[in-house]
PDB file of C-alpha atoms in Angstrom:
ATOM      1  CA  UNK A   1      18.915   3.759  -2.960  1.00 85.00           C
ATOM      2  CA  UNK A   2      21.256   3.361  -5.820  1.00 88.00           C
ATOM      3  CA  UNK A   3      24.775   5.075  -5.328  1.00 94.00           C
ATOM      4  CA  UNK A   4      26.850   6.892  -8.116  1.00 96.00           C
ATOM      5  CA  UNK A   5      28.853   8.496  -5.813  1.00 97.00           C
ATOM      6  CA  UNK A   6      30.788   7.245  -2.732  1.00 97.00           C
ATOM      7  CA  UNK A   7      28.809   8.737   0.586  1.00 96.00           C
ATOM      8  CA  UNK A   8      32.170   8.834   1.824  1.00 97.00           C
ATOM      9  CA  UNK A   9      34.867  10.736  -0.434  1.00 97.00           C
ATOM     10  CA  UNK A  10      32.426  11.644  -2.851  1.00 97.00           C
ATOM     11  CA  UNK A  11      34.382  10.017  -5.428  1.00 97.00           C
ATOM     12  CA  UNK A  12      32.118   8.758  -8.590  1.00 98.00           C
ATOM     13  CA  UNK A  13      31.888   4.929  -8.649  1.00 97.00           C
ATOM     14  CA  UNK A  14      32.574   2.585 -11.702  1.00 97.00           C
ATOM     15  CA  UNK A  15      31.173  -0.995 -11.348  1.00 96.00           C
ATOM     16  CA  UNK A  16      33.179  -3.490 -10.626  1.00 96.00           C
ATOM     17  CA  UNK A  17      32.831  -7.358 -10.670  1.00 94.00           C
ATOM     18  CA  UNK A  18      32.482  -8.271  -6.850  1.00 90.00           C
ATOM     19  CA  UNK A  19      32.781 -12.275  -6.493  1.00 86.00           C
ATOM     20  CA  UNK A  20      29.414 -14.146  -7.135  1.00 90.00           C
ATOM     21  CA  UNK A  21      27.119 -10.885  -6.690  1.00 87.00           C
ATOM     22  CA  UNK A  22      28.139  -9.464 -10.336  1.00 91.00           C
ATOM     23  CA  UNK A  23      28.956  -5.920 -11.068  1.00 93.00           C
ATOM     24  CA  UNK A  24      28.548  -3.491  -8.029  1.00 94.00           C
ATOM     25  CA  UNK A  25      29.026   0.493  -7.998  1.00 96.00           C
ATOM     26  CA  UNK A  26      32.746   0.475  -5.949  1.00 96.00           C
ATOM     27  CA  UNK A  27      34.884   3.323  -5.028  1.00 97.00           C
ATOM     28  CA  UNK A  28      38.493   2.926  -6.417  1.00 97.00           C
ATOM     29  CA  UNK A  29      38.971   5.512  -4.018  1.00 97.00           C
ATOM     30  CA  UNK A  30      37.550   3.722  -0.569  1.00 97.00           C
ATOM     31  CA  UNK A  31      38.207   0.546  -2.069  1.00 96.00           C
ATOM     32  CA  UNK A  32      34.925  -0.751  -1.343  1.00 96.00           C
ATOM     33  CA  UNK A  33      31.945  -2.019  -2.755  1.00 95.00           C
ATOM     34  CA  UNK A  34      28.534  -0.246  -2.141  1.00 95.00           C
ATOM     35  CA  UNK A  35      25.541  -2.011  -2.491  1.00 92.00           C
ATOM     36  CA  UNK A  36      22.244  -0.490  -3.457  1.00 88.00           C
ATOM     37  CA  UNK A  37      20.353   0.242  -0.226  1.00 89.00           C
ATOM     38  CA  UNK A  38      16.537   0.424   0.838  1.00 91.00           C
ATOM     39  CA  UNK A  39      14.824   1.161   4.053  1.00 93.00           C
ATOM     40  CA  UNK A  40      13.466  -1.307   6.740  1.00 95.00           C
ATOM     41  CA  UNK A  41      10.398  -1.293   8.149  1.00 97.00           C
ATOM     42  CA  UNK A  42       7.334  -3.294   9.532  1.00 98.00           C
ATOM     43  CA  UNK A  43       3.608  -3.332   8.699  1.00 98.00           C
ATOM     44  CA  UNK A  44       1.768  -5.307  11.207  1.00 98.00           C
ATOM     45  CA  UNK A  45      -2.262  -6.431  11.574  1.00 98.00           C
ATOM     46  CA  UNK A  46      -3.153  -5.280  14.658  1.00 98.00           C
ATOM     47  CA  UNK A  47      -6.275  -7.883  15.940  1.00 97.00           C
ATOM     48  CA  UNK A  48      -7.967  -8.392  18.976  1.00 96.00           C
ATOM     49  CA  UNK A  49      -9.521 -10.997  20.747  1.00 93.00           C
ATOM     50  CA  UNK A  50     -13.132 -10.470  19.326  1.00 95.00           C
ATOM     51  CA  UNK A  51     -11.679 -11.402  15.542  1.00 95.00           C
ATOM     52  CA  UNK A  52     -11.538  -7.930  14.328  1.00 97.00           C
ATOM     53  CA  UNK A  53      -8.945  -6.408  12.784  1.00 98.00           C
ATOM     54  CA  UNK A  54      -7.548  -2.282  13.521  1.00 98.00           C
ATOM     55  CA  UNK A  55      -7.197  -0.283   9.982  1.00 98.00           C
ATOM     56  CA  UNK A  56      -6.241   3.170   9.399  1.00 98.00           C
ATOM     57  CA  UNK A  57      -6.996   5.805   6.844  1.00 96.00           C
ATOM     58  CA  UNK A  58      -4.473   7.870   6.031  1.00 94.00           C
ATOM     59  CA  UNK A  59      -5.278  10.466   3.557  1.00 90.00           C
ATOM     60  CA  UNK A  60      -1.709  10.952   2.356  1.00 89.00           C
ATOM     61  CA  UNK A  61      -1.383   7.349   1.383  1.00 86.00           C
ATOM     62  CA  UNK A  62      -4.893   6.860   0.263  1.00 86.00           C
ATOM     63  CA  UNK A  63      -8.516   8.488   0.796  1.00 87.00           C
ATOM     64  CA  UNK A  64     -10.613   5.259  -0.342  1.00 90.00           C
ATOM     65  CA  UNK A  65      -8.418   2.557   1.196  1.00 94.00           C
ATOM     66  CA  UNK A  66      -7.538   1.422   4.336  1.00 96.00           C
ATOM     67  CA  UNK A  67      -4.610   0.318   5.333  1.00 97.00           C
ATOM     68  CA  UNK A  68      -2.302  -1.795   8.007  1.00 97.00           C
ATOM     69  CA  UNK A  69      -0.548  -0.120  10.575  1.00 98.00           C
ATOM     70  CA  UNK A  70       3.278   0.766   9.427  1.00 97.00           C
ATOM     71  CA  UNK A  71       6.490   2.502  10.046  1.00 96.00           C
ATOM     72  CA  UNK A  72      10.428   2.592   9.787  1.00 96.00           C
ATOM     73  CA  UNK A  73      12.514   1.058  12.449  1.00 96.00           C
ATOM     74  CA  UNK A  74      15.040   2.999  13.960  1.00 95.00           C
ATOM     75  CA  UNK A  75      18.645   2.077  14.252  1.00 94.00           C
ATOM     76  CA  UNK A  76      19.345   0.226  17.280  1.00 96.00           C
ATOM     77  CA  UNK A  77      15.386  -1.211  17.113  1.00 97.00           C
ATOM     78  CA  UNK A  78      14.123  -4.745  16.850  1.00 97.00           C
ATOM     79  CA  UNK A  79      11.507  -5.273  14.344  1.00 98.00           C
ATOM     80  CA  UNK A  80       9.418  -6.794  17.147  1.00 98.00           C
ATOM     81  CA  UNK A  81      10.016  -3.063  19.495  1.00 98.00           C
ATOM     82  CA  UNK A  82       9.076  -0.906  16.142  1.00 98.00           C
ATOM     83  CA  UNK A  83       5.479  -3.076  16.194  1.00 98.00           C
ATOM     84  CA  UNK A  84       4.753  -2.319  19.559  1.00 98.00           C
ATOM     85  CA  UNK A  85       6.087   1.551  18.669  1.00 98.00           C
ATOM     86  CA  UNK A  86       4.170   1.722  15.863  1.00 98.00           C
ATOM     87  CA  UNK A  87       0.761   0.629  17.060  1.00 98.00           C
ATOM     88  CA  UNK A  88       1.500   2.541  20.583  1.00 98.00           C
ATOM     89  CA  UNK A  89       1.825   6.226  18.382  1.00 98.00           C
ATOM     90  CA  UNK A  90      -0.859   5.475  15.329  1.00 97.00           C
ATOM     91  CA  UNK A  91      -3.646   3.645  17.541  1.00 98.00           C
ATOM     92  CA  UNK A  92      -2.404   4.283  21.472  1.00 98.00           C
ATOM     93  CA  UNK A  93      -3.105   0.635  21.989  1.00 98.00           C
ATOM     94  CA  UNK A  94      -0.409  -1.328  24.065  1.00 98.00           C
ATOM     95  CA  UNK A  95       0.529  -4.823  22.426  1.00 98.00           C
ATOM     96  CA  UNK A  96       0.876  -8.287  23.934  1.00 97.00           C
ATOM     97  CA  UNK A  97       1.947 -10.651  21.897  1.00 97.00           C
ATOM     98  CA  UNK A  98       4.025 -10.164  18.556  1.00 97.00           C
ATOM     99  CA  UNK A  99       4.375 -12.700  15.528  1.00 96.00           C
ATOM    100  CA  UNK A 100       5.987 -12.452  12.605  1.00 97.00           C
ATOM    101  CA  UNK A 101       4.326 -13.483   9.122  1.00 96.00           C
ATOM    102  CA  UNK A 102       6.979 -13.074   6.306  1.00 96.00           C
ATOM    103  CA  UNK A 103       8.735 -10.101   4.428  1.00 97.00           C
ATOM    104  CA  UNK A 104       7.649  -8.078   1.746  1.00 97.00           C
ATOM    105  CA  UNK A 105       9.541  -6.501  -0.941  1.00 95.00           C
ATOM    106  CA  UNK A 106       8.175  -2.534  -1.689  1.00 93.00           C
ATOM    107  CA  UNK A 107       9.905  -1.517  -4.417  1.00 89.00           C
ATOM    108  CA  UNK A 108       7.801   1.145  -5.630  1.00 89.00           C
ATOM    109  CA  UNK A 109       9.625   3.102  -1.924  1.00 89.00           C
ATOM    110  CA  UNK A 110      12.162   0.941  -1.740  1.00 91.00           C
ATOM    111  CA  UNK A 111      11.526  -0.631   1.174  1.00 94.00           C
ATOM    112  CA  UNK A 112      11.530  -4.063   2.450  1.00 96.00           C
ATOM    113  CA  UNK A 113       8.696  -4.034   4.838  1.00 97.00           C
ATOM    114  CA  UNK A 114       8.799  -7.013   7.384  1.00 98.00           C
ATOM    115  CA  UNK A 115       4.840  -8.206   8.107  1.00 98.00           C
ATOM    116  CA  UNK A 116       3.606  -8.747  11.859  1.00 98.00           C
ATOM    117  CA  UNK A 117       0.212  -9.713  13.625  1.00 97.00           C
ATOM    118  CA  UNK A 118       0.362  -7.827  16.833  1.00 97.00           C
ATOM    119  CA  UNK A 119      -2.202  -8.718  19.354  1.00 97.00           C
ATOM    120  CA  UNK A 120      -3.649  -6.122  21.612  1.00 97.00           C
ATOM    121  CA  UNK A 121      -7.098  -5.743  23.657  1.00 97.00           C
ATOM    122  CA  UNK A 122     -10.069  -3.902  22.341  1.00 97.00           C
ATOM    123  CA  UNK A 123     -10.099  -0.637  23.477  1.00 96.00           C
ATOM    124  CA  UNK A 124     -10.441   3.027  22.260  1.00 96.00           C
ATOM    125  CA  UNK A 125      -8.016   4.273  19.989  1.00 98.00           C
ATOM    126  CA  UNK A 126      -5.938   7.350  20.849  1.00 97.00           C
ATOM    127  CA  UNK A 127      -5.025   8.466  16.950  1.00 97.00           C
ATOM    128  CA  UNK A 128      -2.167  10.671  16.015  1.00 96.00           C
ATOM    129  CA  UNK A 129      -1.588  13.125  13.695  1.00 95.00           C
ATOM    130  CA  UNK A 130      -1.031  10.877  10.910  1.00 93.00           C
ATOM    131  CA  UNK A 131      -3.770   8.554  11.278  1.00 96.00           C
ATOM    132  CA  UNK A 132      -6.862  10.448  10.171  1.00 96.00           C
ATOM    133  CA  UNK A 133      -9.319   7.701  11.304  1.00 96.00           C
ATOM    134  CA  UNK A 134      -9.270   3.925  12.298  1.00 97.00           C
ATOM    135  CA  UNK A 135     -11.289   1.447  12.797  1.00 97.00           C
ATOM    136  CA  UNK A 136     -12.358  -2.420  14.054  1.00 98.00           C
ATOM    137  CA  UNK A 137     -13.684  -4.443  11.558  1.00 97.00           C
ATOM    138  CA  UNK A 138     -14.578  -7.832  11.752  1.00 97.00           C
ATOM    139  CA  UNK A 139     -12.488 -10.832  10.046  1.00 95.00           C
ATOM    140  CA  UNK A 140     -15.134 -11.161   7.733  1.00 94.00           C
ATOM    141  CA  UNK A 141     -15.104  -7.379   6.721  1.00 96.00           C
ATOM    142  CA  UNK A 142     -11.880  -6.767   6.902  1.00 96.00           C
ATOM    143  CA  UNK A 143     -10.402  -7.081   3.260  1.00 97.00           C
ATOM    144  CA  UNK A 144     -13.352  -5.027   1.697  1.00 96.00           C
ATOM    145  CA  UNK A 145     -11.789  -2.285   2.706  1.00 94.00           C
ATOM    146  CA  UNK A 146      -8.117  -2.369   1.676  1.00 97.00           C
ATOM    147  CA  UNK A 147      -6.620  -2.374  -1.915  1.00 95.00           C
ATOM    148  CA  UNK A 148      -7.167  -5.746  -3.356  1.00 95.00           C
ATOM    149  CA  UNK A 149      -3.331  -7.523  -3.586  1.00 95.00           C
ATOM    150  CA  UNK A 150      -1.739  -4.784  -1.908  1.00 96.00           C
ATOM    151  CA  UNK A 151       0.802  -5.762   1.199  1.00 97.00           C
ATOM    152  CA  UNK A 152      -1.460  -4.820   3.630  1.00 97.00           C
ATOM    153  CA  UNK A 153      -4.351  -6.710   2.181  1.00 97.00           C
ATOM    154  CA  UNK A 154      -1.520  -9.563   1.886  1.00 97.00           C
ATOM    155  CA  UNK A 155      -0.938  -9.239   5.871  1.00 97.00           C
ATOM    156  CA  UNK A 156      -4.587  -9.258   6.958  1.00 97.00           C
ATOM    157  CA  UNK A 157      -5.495 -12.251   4.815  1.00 96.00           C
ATOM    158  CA  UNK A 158      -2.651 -13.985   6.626  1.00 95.00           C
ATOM    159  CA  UNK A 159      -4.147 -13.061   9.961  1.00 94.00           C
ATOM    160  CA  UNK A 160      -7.406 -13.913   9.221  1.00 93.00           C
ATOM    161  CA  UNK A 161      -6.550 -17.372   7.884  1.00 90.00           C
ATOM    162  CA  UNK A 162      -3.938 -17.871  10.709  1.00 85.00           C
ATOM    163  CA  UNK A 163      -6.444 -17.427  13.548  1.00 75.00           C
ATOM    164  CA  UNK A 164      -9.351 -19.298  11.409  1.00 64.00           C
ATOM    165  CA  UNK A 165      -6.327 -22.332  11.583  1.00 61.00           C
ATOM    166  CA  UNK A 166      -5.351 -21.843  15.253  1.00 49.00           C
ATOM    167  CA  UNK A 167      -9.190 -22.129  16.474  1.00 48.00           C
ATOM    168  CA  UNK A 168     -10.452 -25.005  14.332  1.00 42.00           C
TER     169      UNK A 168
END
Protein backbone atom coordinates (compact mmCIF):
# COMPACT_ATOMS: atom_id res chain seq x y z
CA UNK A 1 0.00 0.00 0.00
CA UNK A 2 1.32 3.30 -1.10
CA UNK A 3 0.07 6.37 1.03
CA UNK A 4 -0.81 9.93 -0.38
CA UNK A 5 -2.55 10.80 2.47
CA UNK A 6 -1.69 10.57 6.21
CA UNK A 7 -4.11 7.59 7.79
CA UNK A 8 -3.97 9.79 10.62
CA UNK A 9 -4.95 13.61 9.99
CA UNK A 10 -5.69 13.01 6.56
CA UNK A 11 -3.30 15.56 5.61
CA UNK A 12 -1.75 14.98 1.87
CA UNK A 13 1.93 13.93 2.07
CA UNK A 14 4.93 15.49 0.11
CA UNK A 15 8.11 13.32 0.01
CA UNK A 16 10.67 14.04 1.94
CA UNK A 17 14.37 12.87 2.09
CA UNK A 18 14.42 10.44 5.20
CA UNK A 19 18.26 9.58 6.05
CA UNK A 20 19.71 6.67 3.89
CA UNK A 21 16.13 5.30 2.71
CA UNK A 22 15.66 8.31 0.06
CA UNK A 23 12.50 10.19 -0.46
CA UNK A 24 9.46 8.88 1.63
CA UNK A 25 5.67 10.19 1.52
CA UNK A 26 5.81 12.24 5.23
CA UNK A 27 3.17 14.22 6.87
CA UNK A 28 4.37 17.83 7.68
CA UNK A 29 1.44 17.62 9.70
CA UNK A 30 2.25 14.28 12.00
CA UNK A 31 5.73 14.84 11.41
CA UNK A 32 6.36 11.45 10.38
CA UNK A 33 7.44 9.39 7.73
CA UNK A 34 5.10 6.65 6.24
CA UNK A 35 6.45 3.93 4.51
CA UNK A 36 4.70 2.03 1.79
CA UNK A 37 3.05 -1.00 3.41
CA UNK A 38 2.10 -4.67 2.24
CA UNK A 39 0.47 -7.54 3.94
CA UNK A 40 2.11 -10.60 5.71
CA UNK A 41 1.36 -13.86 5.24
CA UNK A 42 2.56 -17.57 4.96
CA UNK A 43 2.23 -20.26 2.26
CA UNK A 44 3.35 -23.51 3.57
CA UNK A 45 3.78 -27.31 1.83
CA UNK A 46 1.90 -29.34 3.83
CA UNK A 47 3.70 -33.19 3.48
CA UNK A 48 3.32 -36.25 5.17
CA UNK A 49 5.25 -39.04 6.08
CA UNK A 50 4.51 -41.20 2.90
CA UNK A 51 6.40 -38.30 0.60
CA UNK A 52 3.31 -36.76 -0.69
CA UNK A 53 2.54 -33.47 -0.74
CA UNK A 54 -1.41 -31.72 0.22
CA UNK A 55 -2.56 -29.18 -2.76
CA UNK A 56 -5.64 -27.29 -3.07
CA UNK A 57 -7.77 -26.02 -5.88
CA UNK A 58 -9.23 -23.03 -5.41
CA UNK A 59 -11.35 -21.84 -8.17
CA UNK A 60 -11.06 -18.16 -7.31
CA UNK A 61 -7.32 -18.23 -7.60
CA UNK A 62 -7.13 -20.70 -10.37
CA UNK A 63 -9.34 -23.60 -12.03
CA UNK A 64 -6.28 -25.52 -13.79
CA UNK A 65 -3.67 -25.10 -11.05
CA UNK A 66 -3.09 -26.22 -7.84
CA UNK A 67 -1.80 -24.55 -5.32
CA UNK A 68 0.02 -24.47 -1.64
CA UNK A 69 -1.87 -23.91 1.29
CA UNK A 70 -1.93 -19.95 2.29
CA UNK A 71 -3.28 -17.19 4.36
CA UNK A 72 -2.74 -13.76 6.25
CA UNK A 73 -1.50 -13.73 9.75
CA UNK A 74 -3.32 -11.94 12.18
CA UNK A 75 -1.97 -9.30 14.45
CA UNK A 76 -0.70 -10.68 17.55
CA UNK A 77 0.15 -14.22 15.42
CA UNK A 78 3.44 -15.96 14.87
CA UNK A 79 4.09 -16.99 11.42
CA UNK A 80 4.68 -20.50 12.80
CA UNK A 81 0.67 -20.32 14.72
CA UNK A 82 -0.86 -18.90 11.20
CA UNK A 83 0.70 -22.43 9.52
CA UNK A 84 -0.83 -24.55 11.88
CA UNK A 85 -4.20 -22.09 11.47
CA UNK A 86 -4.06 -22.23 8.07
CA UNK A 87 -3.75 -25.92 7.36
CA UNK A 88 -6.21 -26.64 10.52
CA UNK A 89 -9.28 -24.40 8.48
CA UNK A 90 -8.31 -25.27 4.56
CA UNK A 91 -7.40 -29.13 5.10
CA UNK A 92 -8.65 -29.93 9.00
CA UNK A 93 -5.33 -31.62 9.42
CA UNK A 94 -3.47 -30.89 12.79
CA UNK A 95 0.39 -30.09 12.27
CA UNK A 96 3.48 -31.37 14.06
CA UNK A 97 6.34 -30.00 13.16
CA UNK A 98 6.86 -26.48 11.42
CA UNK A 99 9.99 -25.25 9.32
CA UNK A 100 10.59 -22.37 7.71
CA UNK A 101 12.07 -22.24 4.00
CA UNK A 102 12.64 -18.52 3.02
CA UNK A 103 10.41 -15.42 2.10
CA UNK A 104 8.84 -14.50 -0.93
CA UNK A 105 8.15 -11.20 -2.32
CA UNK A 106 4.27 -11.04 -4.07
CA UNK A 107 4.10 -7.98 -5.53
CA UNK A 108 1.47 -8.50 -7.94
CA UNK A 109 -0.93 -8.40 -4.05
CA UNK A 110 1.49 -6.89 -2.32
CA UNK A 111 2.32 -9.25 -0.06
CA UNK A 112 5.38 -10.69 1.35
CA UNK A 113 4.44 -14.24 1.82
CA UNK A 114 6.82 -16.14 4.31
CA UNK A 115 7.25 -20.07 2.91
CA UNK A 116 6.82 -23.12 5.44
CA UNK A 117 6.89 -27.05 5.20
CA UNK A 118 4.43 -28.11 7.78
CA UNK A 119 4.39 -31.72 8.61
CA UNK A 120 1.21 -33.46 9.47
CA UNK A 121 -0.08 -37.27 9.30
CA UNK A 122 -2.03 -38.65 6.42
CA UNK A 123 -5.42 -38.49 7.04
CA UNK A 124 -8.77 -37.30 5.47
CA UNK A 125 -9.15 -33.85 4.75
CA UNK A 126 -12.00 -31.84 6.28
CA UNK A 127 -12.15 -28.86 3.39
CA UNK A 128 -13.67 -25.50 3.92
CA UNK A 129 -15.48 -23.27 2.05
CA UNK A 130 -12.65 -21.93 0.23
CA UNK A 131 -10.88 -24.93 -0.70
CA UNK A 132 -12.93 -26.50 -3.47
CA UNK A 133 -10.86 -29.76 -3.57
CA UNK A 134 -7.41 -31.10 -2.34
CA UNK A 135 -5.41 -33.60 -2.76
CA UNK A 136 -2.08 -36.02 -1.90
CA UNK A 137 0.20 -36.34 -4.50
CA UNK A 138 3.31 -37.97 -4.49
CA UNK A 139 6.87 -36.07 -4.50
CA UNK A 140 7.28 -37.18 -7.83
CA UNK A 141 3.83 -35.76 -9.03
CA UNK A 142 3.67 -33.03 -7.21
CA UNK A 143 4.94 -30.04 -9.44
CA UNK A 144 2.85 -31.22 -12.53
CA UNK A 145 0.21 -29.79 -11.12
CA UNK A 146 1.04 -26.24 -10.01
CA UNK A 147 2.01 -23.19 -12.21
CA UNK A 148 5.49 -23.70 -13.38
CA UNK A 149 7.81 -20.81 -11.34
CA UNK A 150 5.05 -19.69 -9.35
CA UNK A 151 5.72 -19.37 -5.29
CA UNK A 152 3.98 -22.26 -4.56
CA UNK A 153 5.69 -24.37 -7.14
CA UNK A 154 8.92 -22.54 -5.58
CA UNK A 155 7.87 -23.99 -1.96
CA UNK A 156 7.13 -27.57 -3.01
CA UNK A 157 10.34 -27.94 -5.00
CA UNK A 158 12.05 -26.90 -1.78
CA UNK A 159 10.25 -29.61 0.12
CA UNK A 160 10.76 -32.14 -2.16
CA UNK A 161 14.51 -31.56 -2.48
CA UNK A 162 14.78 -30.93 1.33
CA UNK A 163 13.40 -34.34 2.33
CA UNK A 164 15.23 -36.12 -0.84
CA UNK A 165 18.57 -34.39 1.22
CA UNK A 166 17.48 -35.32 4.78
CA UNK A 167 16.95 -39.20 3.77
CA UNK A 168 19.99 -39.83 1.58
Amino acid sequence: MHFTYCPHCGTKLINKEIGDEGEIPYCSNCEIPLWDMFTTSVICAVVNDNKEVALIRQNYVSETNYVCVAGIMKPGESAEDTVVREVKEELGLDVYKVKPIRTYPYDKKEMLMLGYVAYAKKAEFVLSKEVDSAGWFAFDEALAGIKNGSIAWQVVNYSIQSAFEIDG
